[in-house]
Structures are given as structure tokens and as C-alpha cells.
PDB file of C-alpha atoms in Angstrom:
ATOM      1  CA  UNK A   1     -23.035   5.707 -59.707  1.00  0.00           C
ATOM      2  CA  UNK A   2     -26.126   6.220 -57.681  1.00  0.00           C
ATOM      3  CA  UNK A   3     -25.982   8.022 -54.345  1.00  0.00           C
ATOM      4  CA  UNK A   4     -26.873   4.910 -52.353  1.00  0.00           C
ATOM      5  CA  UNK A   5     -23.899   2.976 -53.772  1.00  0.00           C
ATOM      6  CA  UNK A   6     -21.541   5.850 -52.995  1.00  0.00           C
ATOM      7  CA  UNK A   7     -22.931   6.188 -49.493  1.00  0.00           C
ATOM      8  CA  UNK A   8     -22.622   2.443 -48.810  1.00  0.00           C
ATOM      9  CA  UNK A   9     -19.082   2.354 -50.179  1.00  0.00           C
ATOM     10  CA  UNK A  10     -18.057   5.269 -47.972  1.00  0.00           C
ATOM     11  CA  UNK A  11     -19.839   3.768 -44.962  1.00  0.00           C
ATOM     12  CA  UNK A  12     -18.200   0.354 -45.261  1.00  0.00           C
ATOM     13  CA  UNK A  13     -14.744   1.769 -45.958  1.00  0.00           C
ATOM     14  CA  UNK A  14     -14.881   4.234 -43.060  1.00  0.00           C
ATOM     15  CA  UNK A  15     -16.232   1.619 -40.653  1.00  0.00           C
ATOM     16  CA  UNK A  16     -13.598  -0.924 -41.706  1.00  0.00           C
ATOM     17  CA  UNK A  17     -10.761   1.541 -41.187  1.00  0.00           C
ATOM     18  CA  UNK A  18     -11.911   3.217 -37.971  1.00  0.00           C
ATOM     19  CA  UNK A  19     -13.225   0.058 -36.284  1.00  0.00           C
ATOM     20  CA  UNK A  20     -10.180  -2.016 -37.232  1.00  0.00           C
ATOM     21  CA  UNK A  21      -7.663   0.522 -35.959  1.00  0.00           C
ATOM     22  CA  UNK A  22      -9.684   1.156 -32.782  1.00  0.00           C
ATOM     23  CA  UNK A  23     -10.250  -2.534 -32.034  1.00  0.00           C
ATOM     24  CA  UNK A  24      -6.646  -3.407 -32.856  1.00  0.00           C
ATOM     25  CA  UNK A  25      -5.171  -0.698 -30.615  1.00  0.00           C
ATOM     26  CA  UNK A  26      -7.558  -1.524 -27.759  1.00  0.00           C
ATOM     27  CA  UNK A  27      -6.612  -5.214 -27.898  1.00  0.00           C
ATOM     28  CA  UNK A  28      -2.938  -4.520 -28.448  1.00  0.00           C
ATOM     29  CA  UNK A  29      -2.861  -2.510 -25.222  1.00  0.00           C
ATOM     30  CA  UNK A  30      -4.415  -5.416 -23.316  1.00  0.00           C
ATOM     31  CA  UNK A  31      -3.088  -8.539 -25.044  1.00  0.00           C
ATOM     32  CA  UNK A  32      -1.030  -7.969 -28.192  1.00  0.00           C
ATOM     33  CA  UNK A  33      -1.175 -11.518 -29.661  1.00  0.00           C
ATOM     34  CA  UNK A  34      -4.918 -11.187 -30.356  1.00  0.00           C
ATOM     35  CA  UNK A  35      -4.851  -7.562 -31.533  1.00  0.00           C
ATOM     36  CA  UNK A  36      -5.701  -8.475 -35.145  1.00  0.00           C
ATOM     37  CA  UNK A  37      -8.669 -10.520 -33.917  1.00  0.00           C
ATOM     38  CA  UNK A  38      -9.731  -7.445 -31.939  1.00  0.00           C
ATOM     39  CA  UNK A  39      -9.637  -5.312 -35.055  1.00  0.00           C
ATOM     40  CA  UNK A  40     -11.539  -7.907 -37.060  1.00  0.00           C
ATOM     41  CA  UNK A  41     -14.192  -8.365 -34.364  1.00  0.00           C
ATOM     42  CA  UNK A  42     -14.734  -4.592 -34.184  1.00  0.00           C
ATOM     43  CA  UNK A  43     -15.121  -4.392 -37.975  1.00  0.00           C
ATOM     44  CA  UNK A  44     -17.644  -7.251 -38.022  1.00  0.00           C
ATOM     45  CA  UNK A  45     -19.688  -5.546 -35.303  1.00  0.00           C
ATOM     46  CA  UNK A  46     -19.543  -2.204 -37.074  1.00  0.00           C
ATOM     47  CA  UNK A  47     -20.649  -3.641 -40.389  1.00  0.00           C
ATOM     48  CA  UNK A  48     -23.515  -5.569 -38.785  1.00  0.00           C
ATOM     49  CA  UNK A  49     -25.025  -2.474 -37.178  1.00  0.00           C
ATOM     50  CA  UNK A  50     -24.532  -0.253 -40.226  1.00  0.00           C
ATOM     51  CA  UNK A  51     -26.639  -2.456 -42.489  1.00  0.00           C
ATOM     52  CA  UNK A  52     -30.150  -1.208 -41.574  1.00  0.00           C
ATOM     53  CA  UNK A  53     -31.641   1.582 -43.643  1.00  0.00           C
ATOM     54  CA  UNK A  54     -31.962   4.175 -40.875  1.00  0.00           C
ATOM     55  CA  UNK A  55     -29.866   5.301 -37.945  1.00  0.00           C
ATOM     56  CA  UNK A  56     -32.708   4.331 -35.563  1.00  0.00           C
ATOM     57  CA  UNK A  57     -32.627   0.793 -36.975  1.00  0.00           C
ATOM     58  CA  UNK A  58     -28.833   0.780 -36.570  1.00  0.00           C
ATOM     59  CA  UNK A  59     -29.244   1.736 -32.920  1.00  0.00           C
ATOM     60  CA  UNK A  60     -31.755  -1.077 -32.420  1.00  0.00           C
ATOM     61  CA  UNK A  61     -29.380  -3.542 -34.091  1.00  0.00           C
ATOM     62  CA  UNK A  62     -26.546  -2.166 -31.934  1.00  0.00           C
ATOM     63  CA  UNK A  63     -28.479  -2.957 -28.747  1.00  0.00           C
ATOM     64  CA  UNK A  64     -29.093  -6.505 -29.944  1.00  0.00           C
ATOM     65  CA  UNK A  65     -25.427  -6.876 -30.898  1.00  0.00           C
ATOM     66  CA  UNK A  66     -24.171  -5.677 -27.523  1.00  0.00           C
ATOM     67  CA  UNK A  67     -26.596  -7.799 -25.497  1.00  0.00           C
ATOM     68  CA  UNK A  68     -25.886 -10.860 -27.648  1.00  0.00           C
ATOM     69  CA  UNK A  69     -22.149 -10.307 -27.329  1.00  0.00           C
ATOM     70  CA  UNK A  70     -22.434  -9.879 -23.561  1.00  0.00           C
ATOM     71  CA  UNK A  71     -24.424 -13.103 -23.215  1.00  0.00           C
ATOM     72  CA  UNK A  72     -21.978 -14.939 -25.480  1.00  0.00           C
ATOM     73  CA  UNK A  73     -18.935 -13.588 -23.674  1.00  0.00           C
ATOM     74  CA  UNK A  74     -20.221 -14.691 -20.278  1.00  0.00           C
ATOM     75  CA  UNK A  75     -21.157 -18.155 -21.554  1.00  0.00           C
ATOM     76  CA  UNK A  76     -17.818 -18.572 -23.333  1.00  0.00           C
ATOM     77  CA  UNK A  77     -15.849 -17.592 -20.239  1.00  0.00           C
ATOM     78  CA  UNK A  78     -17.844 -20.073 -18.148  1.00  0.00           C
ATOM     79  CA  UNK A  79     -17.303 -22.800 -20.747  1.00  0.00           C
ATOM     80  CA  UNK A  80     -13.560 -22.167 -20.868  1.00  0.00           C
ATOM     81  CA  UNK A  81     -13.263 -22.210 -17.096  1.00  0.00           C
ATOM     82  CA  UNK A  82     -15.063 -25.571 -16.943  1.00  0.00           C
ATOM     83  CA  UNK A  83     -13.909 -27.408 -20.087  1.00  0.00           C
ATOM     84  CA  UNK A  84     -11.148 -27.713 -22.603  1.00  0.00           C
ATOM     85  CA  UNK A  85     -12.348 -27.463 -26.185  1.00  0.00           C
ATOM     86  CA  UNK A  86     -14.214 -30.434 -27.526  1.00  0.00           C
ATOM     87  CA  UNK A  87     -16.614 -30.187 -30.477  1.00  0.00           C
ATOM     88  CA  UNK A  88     -19.356 -32.026 -28.592  1.00  0.00           C
ATOM     89  CA  UNK A  89     -19.235 -29.951 -25.391  1.00  0.00           C
ATOM     90  CA  UNK A  90     -18.850 -26.800 -27.490  1.00  0.00           C
ATOM     91  CA  UNK A  91     -21.993 -27.562 -29.506  1.00  0.00           C
ATOM     92  CA  UNK A  92     -23.912 -28.603 -26.387  1.00  0.00           C
ATOM     93  CA  UNK A  93     -22.898 -25.399 -24.616  1.00  0.00           C
ATOM     94  CA  UNK A  94     -24.114 -23.280 -27.528  1.00  0.00           C
ATOM     95  CA  UNK A  95     -27.359 -25.231 -27.360  1.00  0.00           C
ATOM     96  CA  UNK A  96     -27.644 -24.612 -23.613  1.00  0.00           C
ATOM     97  CA  UNK A  97     -26.948 -20.902 -24.065  1.00  0.00           C
ATOM     98  CA  UNK A  98     -29.563 -20.718 -26.826  1.00  0.00           C
ATOM     99  CA  UNK A  99     -32.142 -22.488 -24.714  1.00  0.00           C
ATOM    100  CA  UNK A 100     -31.475 -20.200 -21.764  1.00  0.00           C
ATOM    101  CA  UNK A 101     -31.774 -17.119 -24.003  1.00  0.00           C
ATOM    102  CA  UNK A 102     -35.189 -18.303 -25.171  1.00  0.00           C
ATOM    103  CA  UNK A 103     -36.282 -19.142 -21.618  1.00  0.00           C
ATOM    104  CA  UNK A 104     -35.476 -15.614 -20.381  1.00  0.00           C
ATOM    105  CA  UNK A 105     -37.076 -13.902 -23.404  1.00  0.00           C
ATOM    106  CA  UNK A 106     -33.798 -13.029 -25.121  1.00  0.00           C
ATOM    107  CA  UNK A 107     -34.451 -15.105 -28.226  1.00  0.00           C
ATOM    108  CA  UNK A 108     -33.491 -12.242 -30.535  1.00  0.00           C
ATOM    109  CA  UNK A 109     -29.951 -12.405 -29.109  1.00  0.00           C
ATOM    110  CA  UNK A 110     -29.326 -16.117 -29.674  1.00  0.00           C
ATOM    111  CA  UNK A 111     -27.509 -15.843 -33.003  1.00  0.00           C
ATOM    112  CA  UNK A 112     -25.098 -13.158 -31.812  1.00  0.00           C
ATOM    113  CA  UNK A 113     -24.548 -14.939 -28.507  1.00  0.00           C
ATOM    114  CA  UNK A 114     -23.667 -18.165 -30.369  1.00  0.00           C
ATOM    115  CA  UNK A 115     -21.295 -16.330 -32.711  1.00  0.00           C
ATOM    116  CA  UNK A 116     -19.569 -14.642 -29.766  1.00  0.00           C
ATOM    117  CA  UNK A 117     -19.315 -17.922 -27.873  1.00  0.00           C
ATOM    118  CA  UNK A 118     -17.668 -19.437 -30.935  1.00  0.00           C
ATOM    119  CA  UNK A 119     -15.158 -16.642 -31.420  1.00  0.00           C
ATOM    120  CA  UNK A 120     -14.166 -16.502 -27.754  1.00  0.00           C
ATOM    121  CA  UNK A 121     -13.827 -20.269 -27.397  1.00  0.00           C
ATOM    122  CA  UNK A 122     -11.835 -20.716 -30.603  1.00  0.00           C
ATOM    123  CA  UNK A 123      -9.505 -17.765 -29.916  1.00  0.00           C
ATOM    124  CA  UNK A 124      -8.854 -19.103 -26.405  1.00  0.00           C
ATOM    125  CA  UNK A 125      -8.267 -22.575 -27.782  1.00  0.00           C
ATOM    126  CA  UNK A 126      -5.667 -21.494 -30.350  1.00  0.00           C
ATOM    127  CA  UNK A 127      -3.873 -19.007 -28.078  1.00  0.00           C
ATOM    128  CA  UNK A 128      -2.786 -18.851 -24.473  1.00  0.00           C
ATOM    129  CA  UNK A 129      -5.018 -15.898 -23.555  1.00  0.00           C
ATOM    130  CA  UNK A 130      -6.826 -16.021 -20.232  1.00  0.00           C
ATOM    131  CA  UNK A 131     -10.470 -16.958 -20.977  1.00  0.00           C
ATOM    132  CA  UNK A 132     -11.953 -14.134 -18.906  1.00  0.00           C
ATOM    133  CA  UNK A 133      -9.640 -11.567 -20.506  1.00  0.00           C
ATOM    134  CA  UNK A 134     -10.483 -12.954 -23.943  1.00  0.00           C
ATOM    135  CA  UNK A 135     -14.233 -12.761 -23.307  1.00  0.00           C
ATOM    136  CA  UNK A 136     -13.875  -9.220 -21.952  1.00  0.00           C
ATOM    137  CA  UNK A 137     -11.773  -8.052 -24.897  1.00  0.00           C
ATOM    138  CA  UNK A 138     -14.204  -9.502 -27.453  1.00  0.00           C
ATOM    139  CA  UNK A 139     -17.125  -7.780 -25.710  1.00  0.00           C
ATOM    140  CA  UNK A 140     -15.385  -4.383 -25.669  1.00  0.00           C
ATOM    141  CA  UNK A 141     -14.234  -4.797 -29.282  1.00  0.00           C
ATOM    142  CA  UNK A 142     -17.830  -5.496 -30.213  1.00  0.00           C
ATOM    143  CA  UNK A 143     -18.849  -2.283 -28.439  1.00  0.00           C
ATOM    144  CA  UNK A 144     -16.115  -0.359 -30.285  1.00  0.00           C
ATOM    145  CA  UNK A 145     -17.385  -1.678 -33.606  1.00  0.00           C
ATOM    146  CA  UNK A 146     -21.008  -0.995 -32.731  1.00  0.00           C
ATOM    147  CA  UNK A 147     -20.190   2.587 -31.755  1.00  0.00           C
ATOM    148  CA  UNK A 148     -18.188   3.089 -34.929  1.00  0.00           C
ATOM    149  CA  UNK A 149     -20.951   1.649 -37.113  1.00  0.00           C
ATOM    150  CA  UNK A 150     -23.668   3.808 -35.592  1.00  0.00           C
ATOM    151  CA  UNK A 151     -21.517   6.968 -35.604  1.00  0.00           C
ATOM    152  CA  UNK A 152     -20.386   6.573 -39.219  1.00  0.00           C
ATOM    153  CA  UNK A 153     -23.936   5.767 -40.332  1.00  0.00           C
ATOM    154  CA  UNK A 154     -25.254   8.826 -38.503  1.00  0.00           C
ATOM    155  CA  UNK A 155     -22.604  11.150 -39.928  1.00  0.00           C
ATOM    156  CA  UNK A 156     -23.018   9.890 -43.489  1.00  0.00           C
ATOM    157  CA  UNK A 157     -26.809   9.968 -43.290  1.00  0.00           C
ATOM    158  CA  UNK A 158     -26.612  13.534 -41.989  1.00  0.00           C
ATOM    159  CA  UNK A 159     -24.135  14.519 -44.714  1.00  0.00           C
ATOM    160  CA  UNK A 160     -26.180  12.954 -47.519  1.00  0.00           C
ATOM    161  CA  UNK A 161     -29.426  14.486 -46.219  1.00  0.00           C
ATOM    162  CA  UNK A 162     -27.742  17.880 -45.989  1.00  0.00           C
ATOM    163  CA  UNK A 163     -26.320  17.473 -49.494  1.00  0.00           C
ATOM    164  CA  UNK A 164     -29.752  16.582 -50.880  1.00  0.00           C
ATOM    165  CA  UNK A 165     -31.273  19.697 -49.343  1.00  0.00           C
ATOM    166  CA  UNK A 166     -28.729  21.923 -51.112  1.00  0.00           C
ATOM    167  CA  UNK A 167     -29.687  20.817 -54.616  1.00  0.00           C
TER     168      UNK A 167
END
């Protein structure tokens, strides 16, 4: 197997394990019924930021992920405080959030904001979690995953660069 395949396999496996356990435990301490969602959300965030080729690109993607998740979490909490779930109001709210992101020059965050809005709204709709707590947990789980993704990418890149220099 080529080095890149080995490195990617290690990266994804390490991120999945570390981010899941970290996100799960964090959520379990705050609201146990959504702990598995917390683990999953951390893994998704970690995998998203680990995809770029360099650690600097991962850090840039991490910033976008965190800002998009923050925007989405705030919008989702507002939505849930104002409405009960309805597919029409949900879609319109995502549209309003997207439009506002573009208006305030945050267009690069729209996709992640919309994904976060969706996760927070759906989790709140299928569970009895407080909407503000749910939005806060999803934001922190995203940060846990982002940190894990960047750290694992950095450590593996450093290890593989060091290993190449020894040959």
C-alpha cells in the first residue's frame, strides 16, 4: 500500500475513535440521551477538517466549520424557540439564515450553517432536549471534532514527514 493510503486510513480511524469518545462523553455529561449524536457530530466535524492536504488547509477549514456551526446553532435555537417543526418553516428558516450569511459576507459558512441548523432542529424535534442546550452541545461537539481532526492531522503529518527524512 502506498504511504498516502496508510496515512489516510490511520487519520480517519484515529479521528473516528478519539472524536467519538470525546463527543460522546462531553454530551453524556450534559444530556445523556443525545450522547451518541454528540459522538457522531464530533466525528463528522473531525473528518471534514482532516480532508485538506495540509495542516494549514485543515486549520482554515476548521475556522469555517466552527463559524458555520456557531451561526447554525444560533439560528436553530432561535427557530426552536419560535416554532415547532414544520417542513415549510424549517426550509424557509434555512433560506433566511443563508440569505443573512451572504448579506454579512459569511457566504462561505452557509453550507455548514444549514447542516448545523438541520441537525439541531431535528434532534430537538425527536427528543425532549432544551433547544438552547441542544444548540450549545452541537456547537461544542463540533469544536471537539475540529480540534481532534486538526491535531490528528498535524501529528500524522509530522510523523510521516519525520519518517520520510529517516530513509
